[in-house]
Amino acid sequence: MLNTDEILSTIEMLHAEHLDVRAVTLALNVNDCAAPTADGIAQKLVTKISTFAEKLVQTCDRVGAKYGIPVINKRVALSPVSMLLAGHGASAPLKIARALDQAAKNCGIDFVGGFSALVHKGITPWEDLLIRSLPEVLSETKQVCSSVNVASRKAGINMNAVKMMGTIIRDIAFATEDIRGFGCAKLVVFSNVPEDSPFMAGAYMGVGEPEAVINIGVSGPGVVSSALNRFKHLHNGQVTLDQLAEEIKITSFRVTRAGELIGREVAKELGIEFGIVDLSLAPTPTVGDSVGEILKALGIAKIGAPGSTAAVAMLNDAVKKGGLFASSSVGGLSGAFIPVSEDSALAEAVGKGTLVLEKLEAMTTVCSVGLDMIAVPGDTKPETISAIIADEMAIGVINNKTTAVRIIPVPGAKAGDIVDFGGLFGSSPILEVRNNDGSEEFIEHGGRIPAPLQSLTN
Amino acid sequence: MFTYVLNIMSDDHPGIIAAVTAAAGEIGANIESCSQTVLGGYFTLIMIMTIASEMSTDDLQKHIKEHTSSSCVIDVSVRKTTPESLQASKAERFVLTAFGKDQPGVVCRFSEYLADHEMNILDMYGCRQPNLEGEMQFLLTAQVEIPSKWNLALLQCDLQNIGKDLNFTVVLQHENIFTATNRVRYR
């Protein structure tokens, strides 16, 4: 029999602190959708996604209601679509992307990820085709998400791909100028991309996975910041950092358990294998549901002030420790996200000038996932965008972790202007990019930054 | 073996369980299961015991009362029971939680609905407490068994409608969410 304290503490977490399951993502290998024509591929993709994901939304809703925890986003992540493009012409990517958009609509899901290419050591013609199609694809479709892995611990950094992505991101921004460059929010550039992440825009299905698998992303940071504030209140603010770390760990344990329970039951009902729980704290623009609020609860009054990196490191580590004990199926990115526009406290800090690009970069060295949802001036040079990507990739490669860049040059906007992407993507002041003209020669070199010494582990 | 269920109620003080179990021991009773709680200064104990030779419920009640009189036991009731009635139901367990401004009739309203739908209450807790504004709130939690024939979504909808009438927040959730989030071992 449950005791009353157990019931009340869970009720508080669910209802006062708005615990939810952030994402249930059906990962699907679509290599069997290869066909002689692009129309054939498109048709096969729609059929396969519809077959597997037909009941995803209703199942998530039913299971969520049974346990009193809403599942916010239901998604599909595909094996890299670039593989299907081998031997096809320039018109194929858009036809396929439109089919994916249609499949998403048919199933009522939020996004389809996996319009992706893995080019960390070299670029095949079909991966080149996919990357060059991104300005058109991300402007002509609504629910298709893309990712490009340009670096890995074992391969180093493909600087030809990094250089290419700077130009592509600029082109996507101008192709979606009418929506303030929003197309760029659907593209993530990675190093060491995980094969089982449930979070968009970067979710894709890796080659080592089964045909279909359910991965889930647990709740947002609001639960953690509420738990910390309650703990501080109970002790009249007389708490040490190790006590706060313990509180984060306990909260992460509970949140992970709730997520895994939902994920396993959804997977069972759909007859699909359960994959992983991603422990990542993923903020939303809702006030309170913010990693920045956690930093404030830890005592960082001005986010970006000295101490911010240490606070993020402690948070990230405590989340992992609690989550790992809760579940033996932890994977994906599993850390704390700091997506600026999606996190009201971080966006506010950018507006006040306490949080700058360089400090954000420092914070990404100790958490997942990287420079995420940062809006920069529309006149940021492609070479500078590439250089920002290169820096972030270097952090990932040297530290053997996933890092990523989701950067949005907003056409016509200057540093300090406010851009609003709407809904879960939030709004943010435009970050200042200093030294916009200092990296051209470095980027123009191209080639590859060799794999680091740490890659030789055998 | 003959099985009996005892219910003891008293004002709360040390020594009640010691007195009851000593009395049970004198007639060779074996305790199968028991549960005790204290609410508002009152002690209550429910106990299932087996005895090798049959006793009438009146004799057993008299024996326990006589041997616990020094502990000021104020009420003892006894029933004979059968192993069949002790078998666990196969229905799934859910937790009903309701909270809102305190008012008469809340427990009655929810328990009537549960009774009408053959939902057995396994455990219940209710308390009055002021909220931050000083307004008296009532919180009710009940662990219930729900027969598999019912549609959960409809039950949740009905209970929420009762909640709307009372201006209460009402939630009905499967018990596994509570075990998963509180206990190290749960599957």
mmCIF file of N, CA, C and O in Angstrom, chain A residues 1-11 13-15 19 62 65-69 253-255 257-262 264-265 325-326, chain B residues 92-97 99 122-123 125 139 141-143 152 156 169 171-187:
data_model
loop_
_atom_site.group_PDB
_atom_site.id
_atom_site.type_symbol
_atom_site.label_atom_id
_atom_site.label_comp_id
_atom_site.label_asym_id
_atom_site.label_seq_id
_atom_site.Cartn_x
_atom_site.Cartn_y
_atom_site.Cartn_z
ATOM 1 N N MET A 1 0.844 -1.204 0.000
ATOM 2 C CA MET A 1 0.000 0.000 0.000
ATOM 3 C C MET A 1 0.882 1.258 0.000
ATOM 4 O O MET A 1 1.888 1.291 0.700
ATOM 5 N N LEU A 2 0.466 2.249 -0.747
ATOM 6 C CA LEU A 2 1.223 3.502 -0.769
ATOM 7 C C LEU A 2 0.979 4.263 0.525
ATOM 8 O O LEU A 2 -0.099 4.173 1.106
ATOM 9 N N ASN A 3 1.977 5.025 0.968
ATOM 10 C CA ASN A 3 1.673 5.866 2.120
ATOM 11 C C ASN A 3 1.328 7.289 1.662
ATOM 12 O O ASN A 3 1.598 7.681 0.519
ATOM 13 N N THR A 4 0.723 8.013 2.559
ATOM 14 C CA THR A 4 0.171 9.322 2.192
ATOM 15 C C THR A 4 1.262 10.281 1.708
ATOM 16 O O THR A 4 1.062 11.037 0.754
ATOM 17 N N ASP A 5 2.427 10.243 2.356
ATOM 18 C CA ASP A 5 3.513 11.138 1.937
ATOM 19 C C ASP A 5 3.940 10.868 0.497
ATOM 20 O O ASP A 5 4.253 11.789 -0.260
ATOM 21 N N GLU A 6 3.977 9.586 0.135
ATOM 22 C CA GLU A 6 4.361 9.239 -1.243
ATOM 23 C C GLU A 6 3.346 9.819 -2.236
ATOM 24 O O GLU A 6 3.714 10.375 -3.269
ATOM 25 N N ILE A 7 2.081 9.676 -1.885
ATOM 26 C CA ILE A 7 1.040 10.196 -2.784
ATOM 27 C C ILE A 7 1.151 11.717 -2.890
ATOM 28 O O ILE A 7 1.177 12.284 -3.985
ATOM 29 N N LEU A 8 1.292 12.376 -1.736
ATOM 30 C CA LEU A 8 1.272 13.841 -1.750
ATOM 31 C C LEU A 8 2.507 14.426 -2.442
ATOM 32 O O LEU A 8 2.415 15.422 -3.160
ATOM 33 N N SER A 9 3.668 13.793 -2.249
ATOM 34 C CA SER A 9 4.868 14.355 -2.885
ATOM 35 C C SER A 9 4.788 14.205 -4.401
ATOM 36 O O SER A 9 5.217 15.084 -5.157
ATOM 37 N N THR A 10 4.228 13.104 -4.877
ATOM 38 C CA THR A 10 4.088 12.933 -6.327
ATOM 39 C C THR A 10 3.033 13.881 -6.875
ATOM 40 O O THR A 10 3.221 14.488 -7.947
ATOM 41 N N ILE A 11 1.935 14.035 -6.132
ATOM 42 C CA ILE A 11 0.882 14.956 -6.575
ATOM 43 C C ILE A 11 1.451 16.379 -6.704
ATOM 44 O O ILE A 11 1.174 17.097 -7.667
ATOM 45 N N MET A 13 4.515 17.207 -7.356
ATOM 46 C CA MET A 13 5.391 17.257 -8.523
ATOM 47 C C MET A 13 4.574 17.327 -9.820
ATOM 48 O O MET A 13 4.904 18.055 -10.754
ATOM 49 N N LEU A 14 3.480 16.590 -9.844
ATOM 50 C CA LEU A 14 2.692 16.524 -11.075
ATOM 51 C C LEU A 14 1.844 17.771 -11.295
ATOM 52 O O LEU A 14 1.723 18.257 -12.417
ATOM 53 N N HIS A 15 1.256 18.272 -10.221
ATOM 54 C CA HIS A 15 0.255 19.315 -10.416
ATOM 55 C C HIS A 15 0.749 20.714 -10.069
ATOM 56 O O HIS A 15 0.484 21.652 -10.817
ATOM 57 N N LEU A 19 4.884 18.598 -13.885
ATOM 58 C CA LEU A 19 5.702 17.562 -14.511
ATOM 59 C C LEU A 19 5.019 17.074 -15.777
ATOM 60 O O LEU A 19 3.813 16.859 -15.788
ATOM 61 N N ARG A 62 -3.556 8.484 -24.297
ATOM 62 C CA ARG A 62 -4.269 7.560 -23.399
ATOM 63 C C ARG A 62 -3.384 7.172 -22.203
ATOM 64 O O ARG A 62 -3.827 7.196 -21.054
ATOM 65 N N ALA A 65 -2.950 10.060 -19.812
ATOM 66 C CA ALA A 65 -4.139 10.280 -18.975
ATOM 67 C C ALA A 65 -4.222 9.256 -17.855
ATOM 68 O O ALA A 65 -4.620 9.570 -16.730
ATOM 69 N N LYS A 66 -3.812 8.017 -18.138
ATOM 70 C CA LYS A 66 -3.869 6.950 -17.118
ATOM 71 C C LYS A 66 -2.999 7.305 -15.913
ATOM 72 O O LYS A 66 -3.353 7.025 -14.775
ATOM 73 N N TYR A 67 -1.849 7.925 -16.185
ATOM 74 C CA TYR A 67 -0.933 8.255 -15.092
ATOM 75 C C TYR A 67 -1.001 9.724 -14.670
ATOM 76 O O TYR A 67 -0.290 10.141 -13.757
ATOM 77 N N GLY A 68 -1.810 10.502 -15.359
ATOM 78 C CA GLY A 68 -1.952 11.907 -14.993
ATOM 79 C C GLY A 68 -0.755 12.751 -15.393
ATOM 80 O O GLY A 68 -0.472 13.768 -14.754
ATOM 81 N N ILE A 69 -0.020 12.319 -16.433
ATOM 82 C CA ILE A 69 1.135 13.088 -16.906
ATOM 83 C C ILE A 69 0.984 13.325 -18.403
ATOM 84 O O ILE A 69 1.019 12.373 -19.188
ATOM 85 N N PHE A 253 15.837 11.644 -10.341
ATOM 86 C CA PHE A 253 15.426 10.239 -10.176
ATOM 87 C C PHE A 253 13.918 10.095 -10.395
ATOM 88 O O PHE A 253 13.452 9.263 -11.162
ATOM 89 N N ARG A 254 13.164 10.962 -9.733
ATOM 90 C CA ARG A 254 11.700 10.849 -9.783
ATOM 91 C C ARG A 254 11.164 11.178 -11.177
ATOM 92 O O ARG A 254 10.278 10.500 -11.692
ATOM 93 N N VAL A 255 11.742 12.213 -11.758
ATOM 94 C CA VAL A 255 11.299 12.634 -13.096
ATOM 95 C C VAL A 255 11.613 11.539 -14.119
ATOM 96 O O VAL A 255 10.796 11.219 -14.994
ATOM 97 N N ARG A 257 11.941 8.314 -13.569
ATOM 98 C CA ARG A 257 11.049 7.177 -13.357
ATOM 99 C C ARG A 257 9.676 7.414 -14.000
ATOM 100 O O ARG A 257 9.112 6.526 -14.624
ATOM 101 N N ALA A 258 9.179 8.637 -13.834
ATOM 102 C CA ALA A 258 7.870 8.955 -14.422
ATOM 103 C C ALA A 258 7.942 8.815 -15.939
ATOM 104 O O ALA A 258 7.059 8.231 -16.575
ATOM 105 N N GLY A 259 9.007 9.338 -16.521
ATOM 106 C CA GLY A 259 9.160 9.277 -17.980
ATOM 107 C C GLY A 259 9.298 7.862 -18.480
ATOM 108 O O GLY A 259 8.670 7.474 -19.478
ATOM 109 N N GLU A 260 10.099 7.070 -17.793
ATOM 110 C CA GLU A 260 10.315 5.695 -18.254
ATOM 111 C C GLU A 260 9.029 4.883 -18.176
ATOM 112 O O GLU A 260 8.742 4.061 -19.051
ATOM 113 N N LEU A 261 8.257 5.116 -17.113
ATOM 114 C CA LEU A 261 6.984 4.402 -16.962
ATOM 115 C C LEU A 261 6.083 4.647 -18.177
ATOM 116 O O LEU A 261 5.523 3.724 -18.769
ATOM 117 N N ILE A 262 5.983 5.925 -18.553
ATOM 118 C CA ILE A 262 5.137 6.285 -19.708
ATOM 119 C C ILE A 262 5.722 5.682 -20.988
ATOM 120 O O ILE A 262 5.009 5.086 -21.800
ATOM 121 N N ARG A 264 7.741 3.148 -21.534
ATOM 122 C CA ARG A 264 7.645 1.683 -21.664
ATOM 123 C C ARG A 264 6.214 1.244 -21.977
ATOM 124 O O ARG A 264 6.001 0.312 -22.742
ATOM 125 N N GLU A 265 5.247 1.939 -21.374
ATOM 126 C CA GLU A 265 3.865 1.518 -21.627
ATOM 127 C C GLU A 265 3.423 1.896 -23.050
ATOM 128 O O GLU A 265 2.722 1.133 -23.713
ATOM 129 N N PHE A 325 20.532 6.243 -11.821
ATOM 130 C CA PHE A 325 20.074 5.289 -10.813
ATOM 131 C C PHE A 325 18.620 4.900 -11.059
ATOM 132 O O PHE A 325 18.199 3.786 -10.758
ATOM 133 N N ALA A 326 17.870 5.821 -11.643
ATOM 134 C CA ALA A 326 16.444 5.563 -11.860
ATOM 135 C C ALA A 326 16.208 4.569 -12.990
ATOM 136 O O ALA A 326 15.238 3.826 -12.974
ATOM 137 N N GLU B 92 -7.398 -3.345 -11.151
ATOM 138 C CA GLU B 92 -6.196 -2.501 -11.054
ATOM 139 C C GLU B 92 -6.407 -1.397 -10.020
ATOM 140 O O GLU B 92 -7.519 -0.928 -9.813
ATOM 141 N N ARG B 93 -5.304 -1.001 -9.413
ATOM 142 C CA ARG B 93 -5.389 0.003 -8.358
ATOM 143 C C ARG B 93 -5.065 1.402 -8.884
ATOM 144 O O ARG B 93 -4.087 1.588 -9.601
ATOM 145 N N PHE B 94 -5.895 2.340 -8.463
ATOM 146 C CA PHE B 94 -5.714 3.736 -8.839
ATOM 147 C C PHE B 94 -5.735 4.607 -7.580
ATOM 148 O O PHE B 94 -6.190 4.158 -6.526
ATOM 149 N N VAL B 95 -5.251 5.823 -7.719
ATOM 150 C CA VAL B 95 -5.287 6.761 -6.597
ATOM 151 C C VAL B 95 -6.152 7.962 -6.998
ATOM 152 O O VAL B 95 -5.905 8.593 -8.036
ATOM 153 N N LEU B 96 -7.160 8.214 -6.183
ATOM 154 C CA LEU B 96 -8.012 9.388 -6.390
ATOM 155 C C LEU B 96 -7.507 10.489 -5.461
ATOM 156 O O LEU B 96 -7.353 10.254 -4.258
ATOM 157 N N THR B 97 -7.232 11.650 -6.007
ATOM 158 C CA THR B 97 -6.826 12.788 -5.183
ATOM 159 C C THR B 97 -7.785 13.936 -5.460
ATOM 160 O O THR B 97 -8.057 14.244 -6.629
ATOM 161 N N PHE B 99 -8.719 17.993 -3.979
ATOM 162 C CA PHE B 99 -8.442 19.060 -3.014
ATOM 163 C C PHE B 99 -9.115 20.361 -3.447
ATOM 164 O O PHE B 99 -9.275 20.647 -4.623
ATOM 165 N N LEU B 122 -9.455 0.946 -0.775
ATOM 166 C CA LEU B 122 -8.502 0.147 0.001
ATOM 167 C C LEU B 122 -7.893 0.961 1.132
ATOM 168 O O LEU B 122 -7.567 0.438 2.186
ATOM 169 N N ASP B 123 -7.723 2.243 0.895
ATOM 170 C CA ASP B 123 -7.082 3.094 1.891
ATOM 171 C C ASP B 123 -7.518 4.528 1.612
ATOM 172 O O ASP B 123 -7.636 4.921 0.445
ATOM 173 N N TYR B 125 -7.341 8.790 3.070
ATOM 174 C CA TYR B 125 -6.789 9.791 3.983
ATOM 175 C C TYR B 125 -7.435 11.127 3.648
ATOM 176 O O TYR B 125 -7.570 11.482 2.473
ATOM 177 N N LEU B 139 -8.170 18.053 1.780
ATOM 178 C CA LEU B 139 -7.439 17.172 0.861
ATOM 179 C C LEU B 139 -7.887 15.746 1.115
ATOM 180 O O LEU B 139 -7.898 15.287 2.262
ATOM 181 N N THR B 141 -7.285 11.741 -0.281
ATOM 182 C CA THR B 141 -6.677 10.769 -1.200
ATOM 183 C C THR B 141 -7.282 9.412 -0.879
ATOM 184 O O THR B 141 -7.496 9.076 0.291
ATOM 185 N N ALA B 142 -7.554 8.656 -1.909
ATOM 186 C CA ALA B 142 -8.120 7.325 -1.716
ATOM 187 C C ALA B 142 -7.486 6.360 -2.707
ATOM 188 O O ALA B 142 -7.393 6.679 -3.900
ATOM 189 N N GLN B 143 -7.019 5.234 -2.188
ATOM 190 C CA GLN B 143 -6.516 4.188 -3.078
ATOM 191 C C GLN B 143 -7.677 3.253 -3.368
ATOM 192 O O GLN B 143 -8.274 2.697 -2.439
ATOM 193 N N LEU B 152 -11.691 4.119 -18.288
ATOM 194 C CA LEU B 152 -11.005 5.035 -17.374
ATOM 195 C C LEU B 152 -11.286 6.501 -17.714
ATOM 196 O O LEU B 152 -11.508 7.329 -16.829
ATOM 197 N N GLN B 156 -12.731 9.340 -15.215
ATOM 198 C CA GLN B 156 -11.992 10.586 -14.937
ATOM 199 C C GLN B 156 -12.866 11.796 -15.231
ATOM 200 O O GLN B 156 -12.870 12.783 -14.498
ATOM 201 N N THR B 169 -10.136 20.366 -7.288
ATOM 202 C CA THR B 169 -9.285 19.740 -8.297
ATOM 203 C C THR B 169 -9.303 18.243 -8.023
ATOM 204 O O THR B 169 -9.082 17.812 -6.886
ATOM 205 N N VAL B 171 -8.093 14.301 -9.430
ATOM 206 C CA VAL B 171 -7.254 13.518 -10.342
ATOM 207 C C VAL B 171 -7.387 12.045 -9.988
ATOM 208 O O VAL B 171 -7.414 11.682 -8.812
ATOM 209 N N LEU B 172 -7.482 11.218 -11.026
ATOM 210 C CA LEU B 172 -7.504 9.766 -10.835
ATOM 211 C C LEU B 172 -6.345 9.191 -11.646
ATOM 212 O O LEU B 172 -6.306 9.324 -12.869
ATOM 213 N N GLN B 173 -5.365 8.581 -10.943
ATOM 214 C CA GLN B 173 -4.155 8.106 -11.626
ATOM 215 C C GLN B 173 -3.833 6.680 -11.215
ATOM 216 O O GLN B 173 -4.038 6.303 -10.058
ATOM 217 N N HIS B 174 -3.281 5.923 -12.134
ATOM 218 C CA HIS B 174 -2.843 4.559 -11.827
ATOM 219 C C HIS B 174 -1.770 4.614 -10.743
ATOM 220 O O HIS B 174 -0.910 5.489 -10.743
ATOM 221 N N GLU B 175 -1.806 3.640 -9.830
ATOM 222 C CA GLU B 175 -0.891 3.687 -8.680
ATOM 223 C C GLU B 175 0.585 3.558 -9.078
ATOM 224 O O GLU B 175 1.476 3.957 -8.336
ATOM 225 N N ASN B 176 0.850 2.983 -10.248
ATOM 226 C CA ASN B 176 2.256 2.760 -10.620
ATOM 227 C C ASN B 176 3.064 4.052 -10.703
ATOM 228 O O ASN B 176 4.275 4.045 -10.526
ATOM 229 N N ILE B 177 2.400 5.180 -11.001
ATOM 230 C CA ILE B 177 3.154 6.434 -11.082
ATOM 231 C C ILE B 177 3.689 6.812 -9.689
ATOM 232 O O ILE B 177 4.766 7.399 -9.565
ATOM 233 N N PHE B 178 2.981 6.426 -8.667
ATOM 234 C CA PHE B 178 3.428 6.755 -7.307
ATOM 235 C C PHE B 178 4.548 5.815 -6.858
ATOM 236 O O PHE B 178 5.490 6.249 -6.202
ATOM 237 N N THR B 179 4.432 4.550 -7.210
ATOM 238 C CA THR B 179 5.517 3.635 -6.843
ATOM 239 C C THR B 179 6.766 3.943 -7.662
ATOM 240 O O THR B 179 7.876 3.945 -7.133
ATOM 241 N N ALA B 180 6.595 4.248 -8.945
ATOM 242 C CA ALA B 180 7.754 4.528 -9.798
ATOM 243 C C ALA B 180 8.537 5.740 -9.312
ATOM 244 O O ALA B 180 9.768 5.755 -9.360
ATOM 245 N N THR B 181 7.820 6.754 -8.846
ATOM 246 C CA THR B 181 8.499 8.000 -8.478
ATOM 247 C C THR B 181 8.961 8.028 -7.019
ATOM 248 O O THR B 181 9.618 8.975 -6.607
ATOM 249 N N ASN B 182 8.611 7.000 -6.243
ATOM 250 C CA ASN B 182 8.970 7.022 -4.826
ATOM 251 C C ASN B 182 9.825 5.845 -4.366
ATOM 252 O O ASN B 182 10.529 5.964 -3.371
ATOM 253 N N ARG B 183 9.747 4.736 -5.073
ATOM 254 C CA ARG B 183 10.391 3.538 -4.532
ATOM 255 C C ARG B 183 11.544 3.097 -5.416
ATOM 256 O O ARG B 183 11.462 3.155 -6.641
ATOM 257 N N VAL B 184 12.596 2.644 -4.759
ATOM 258 C CA VAL B 184 13.789 2.229 -5.500
ATOM 259 C C VAL B 184 13.454 1.058 -6.417
ATOM 260 O O VAL B 184 13.809 1.031 -7.580
ATOM 261 N N ARG B 185 12.734 0.081 -5.888
ATOM 262 C CA ARG B 185 12.369 -1.092 -6.688
ATOM 263 C C ARG B 185 10.880 -1.003 -6.987
ATOM 264 O O ARG B 185 10.087 -0.892 -6.045
ATOM 265 N N TYR B 186 10.505 -1.051 -8.249
ATOM 266 C CA TYR B 186 9.074 -0.887 -8.514
ATOM 267 C C TYR B 186 8.532 -1.786 -9.606
ATOM 268 O O TYR B 186 7.324 -1.913 -9.743
ATOM 269 N N ARG B 187 9.369 -2.405 -10.411
ATOM 270 C CA ARG B 187 8.796 -3.220 -11.473
ATOM 271 C C ARG B 187 8.728 -4.681 -11.063
ATOM 272 O O ARG B 187 9.597 -5.170 -10.396
#
